[in-house]
């Protein structure tokens, strides 16, 4: 028996009495603590929101209906094929109640009307966030247990892009963003694999630099590298923010590395040099050739006028050497076999005049301050290192430098990139959209040694790009095929034989689409052989006129020879036919006048075609569709008939509405159309 | 009021049914109290008497008792969690989320299981060091010390296998890092790694394997060794008291022990 | 309650212990030719039921209440769904293995991951089977000079070894424990300070175990709180 033990023993007794009583007291405390857990459950957030919803609707006129629709407890939408359990409607109880249109407080606001039903797609597939969560914090924000927070409404179209892989009218911002990604060559450096297995291809067509010394001077390269926008406001090339020495060395390397191409420069004859350029004549060739369909020029007001397929020509005279320009105008394929520019068959005089006209477009300020000493071998070597480091060869073909593989981070799943893998700059929100926005706006702010160049996008473009990038999610990659709207397959279609060579030479695919390949500026020619008459086609190729007077961009005149025209026409008439019907199944002429008259009635009264089309230029004012004054000598009767019956069957997505015409109406209208030969007017227009 | 409750309880203890279950009777005599221990299948593992000195907190810090307490909490919460859990990929993670968001007090259960598991590992280590510094591993208690080491390993394995079950990033990579160590064993490393995970990677097979280990095999083994551990305390002469025993006491023949 | 011995007839005395509540009744027979002598004081004992049993239950319940409150106030960690393609940096094992993981940073896996844990387990198991662990003699109370020499050799060897592998995290605790051992060597049971008397009384097993405990705690704490991306050193109070 020692005293310290006694002491502790008595302390115990003082506190609890004997152990059994102590056990009773502590057990009571234990049970009370345990009871807190279910109590906590009772005061959960979602119960609070449901209670206050019921309080809110009590005073409303539609209380009975709302009360009947209300279901208490945790609500969930289970979408097994998407692997989603969305419990958002537990708190967002009134999202389907049309009568709650006046309620603006969340979580009781009703959902705006959208084409999809939430029962089919749930909430999270569009809004993201954590659908399974039943607390505000976990459901909406990025937490340790859930990376992906709600996507801000301004980028909501990105969620559409997970299923809608083709561009469509409902998502203009997404369409723009996707177009920018290819148009500004983002995908040269950043690989984007689309869920259908294809890779996003750039459409900016950067020029090859292997023979650049033929084309331009080192001074211009220097000025361009320092600030591409000083030369052309519409420059696709971004600013690499190079130091003067670096721009000097890169330009030295590019010139030293350049090899001459045979025949890609034509010395300007002294006579032509002496003769003062005739601006009038030059402008007229420029206009007649519809150069502006592809090339833009800045006007006096500083606005760009013209297309954006080719480079801006405002200061082209300060850039290119005249002897190169002349060779290029005569046949661009010598310098760059893959250029999108057509091979016009200009005669000597036209080429001379056009060269003079373009060479006069100079800007004396551009190269005024550029003075470069002759390059040293060290500078050239350093330039080569820089060209490799900055990945110039990702976009441009440069002889001796391989196109780098995976030069920049792949963006295939950027929309699901975990925040933990991102590095933020001070002062920005720690969210993925904010990261992408800032990465586009100020890529070099994220650290030293970064190579991504500075683009000059406006806020709308930045938002569009962010939307497009946010649509590249994990979910998009694993979306069940049944739920997706596939993109148009990318086609490598190549026409065969002599006609094929000719079509490449003329760069038809720069504007026209055939069998899925090509541009969207001019009509799709896939079924052209079924649609048009041979004679019209020959005439049109010889001397193209426009079918749509409202458009500025037109088919240029290529000065083709008769043999070339025959080759092209033969090919088009034979190959580009639809298997759906026989072109010659209906006669070109011989329709009875009563049938024609019946057609005229239908045209003007029943179907009111004149709201979009013109038959008589004096009365009709329709400019939406093509002019039909000479449709009878342009199109086949069978095509017109099929077109009238169902235009979308021949050209999906055409603006022409399907009027569900009866066979008889269609025949009568066809007869009326075929009577519109418009020969006299056609002749008048030609002159 | 309290008195009447006590009376009711007394009456209950006198009833035939109670007497058929607990045969020791209601007396407060030493005999009755000894019988209460001896005639209970679980309690008979313990000695009927304990030196008063050992009740002091400083003697043991109650570390062994508390470790057993956490084990009991883990068994109870673990069984309740098993009701809501499927050991499959990726359902396991969804079930963990459901515990958090839908199951009444599910989050509390999971929290309690997790924190008790950490507490158990801590307490087992503390118990081991306390026993060491008191010298309580000395003969005749050598074997009970070895059992204690086995229980330490079982505790670590229980916690480690449980770590994978939520199937989140934390779990996946902790198990990946941990199991990769096994690959370093010379010659057999990869085989052991494969055996542990049921494959070369942490995947659905590993999850199922860890689930079975965590919920069946390891708890049963732990019960078995805890039983021996408790029983050996009695057999080895009760809780070790430093002062009463000479430093190098030799093991004594069984039967000469007082208790 | 002693019976008065009947002196005439019997050549022995009988006695009954009076404290029946605390220990079982013992009947003593002492023969006349021997004298009664108490060899060991019997300790005061309590019944397991209810004294010990309910104390244990109360202890368990107090711990349970503590854990219940922790569980109510702090949520168990849960991260995103397991994703083999996204490796977190750093990927950490459960905390009780972080000492091991910290060692993996310095030594090849076969040493840090296999050899060391195996040796630790074996060492723990064999502790009670070696007399050196059972003797409770202070380490430096006998043979002081030669033991001190061995102590120096071991200290220098371990320091060199740990420095060679740059394991400064483990070196610091080692040096601290050695410093205390040297202090113990300079102390004796007659020292003035109670702490030095305590140190002087500690046997070899105490020093080894203390070193192990110290290393275990330091390595685990470093692995848990002081290691960031790429297992680089970070200060936990700096974000």
mmCIF file of N, CA and C in Angstrom, chain A residues 14 59-60 92 345 362 446 475 526 587 615 635:
data_model
loop_
_atom_site.group_PDB
_atom_site.id
_atom_site.type_symbol
_atom_site.label_atom_id
_atom_site.label_comp_id
_atom_site.label_asym_id
_atom_site.label_seq_id
_atom_site.Cartn_x
_atom_site.Cartn_y
_atom_site.Cartn_z
ATOM 1 N N UNK A 14 -13.761 10.240 -6.244
ATOM 2 C CA UNK A 14 -14.354 11.568 -6.121
ATOM 3 C C UNK A 14 -15.116 11.925 -7.401
ATOM 4 N N UNK A 59 -47.572 30.652 -50.697
ATOM 5 C CA UNK A 59 -48.383 31.841 -50.937
ATOM 6 C C UNK A 59 -48.741 32.050 -52.399
ATOM 7 N N UNK A 60 -48.323 31.171 -53.305
ATOM 8 C CA UNK A 60 -48.522 31.436 -54.726
ATOM 9 C C UNK A 60 -49.871 30.918 -55.215
ATOM 10 N N UNK A 92 -32.727 21.849 -56.794
ATOM 11 C CA UNK A 92 -33.318 22.612 -57.899
ATOM 12 C C UNK A 92 -34.682 21.990 -58.196
ATOM 13 N N UNK A 345 -4.151 31.625 -116.261
ATOM 14 C CA UNK A 345 -3.389 31.631 -117.523
ATOM 15 C C UNK A 345 -3.300 33.072 -118.022
ATOM 16 N N UNK A 362 3.348 49.696 -101.558
ATOM 17 C CA UNK A 362 4.454 49.654 -100.603
ATOM 18 C C UNK A 362 4.131 50.511 -99.395
ATOM 19 N N UNK A 446 3.276 32.999 -68.078
ATOM 20 C CA UNK A 446 3.208 31.845 -67.197
ATOM 21 C C UNK A 446 4.579 31.342 -66.758
ATOM 22 N N UNK A 475 -15.088 13.087 -71.286
ATOM 23 C CA UNK A 475 -16.433 12.612 -71.590
ATOM 24 C C UNK A 475 -16.672 12.582 -73.105
ATOM 25 N N UNK A 526 -20.136 18.159 -106.141
ATOM 26 C CA UNK A 526 -20.155 16.695 -106.151
ATOM 27 C C UNK A 526 -21.156 16.139 -107.165
ATOM 28 N N UNK A 587 -37.120 15.586 -120.789
ATOM 29 C CA UNK A 587 -36.683 16.341 -121.966
ATOM 30 C C UNK A 587 -36.320 17.774 -121.623
ATOM 31 N N UNK A 615 -37.061 35.957 -111.828
ATOM 32 C CA UNK A 615 -37.327 35.473 -113.194
ATOM 33 C C UNK A 615 -37.303 36.674 -114.135
ATOM 34 N N UNK A 635 -29.693 24.353 -116.129
ATOM 35 C CA UNK A 635 -29.926 23.105 -115.409
ATOM 36 C C UNK A 635 -30.681 22.089 -116.237
#
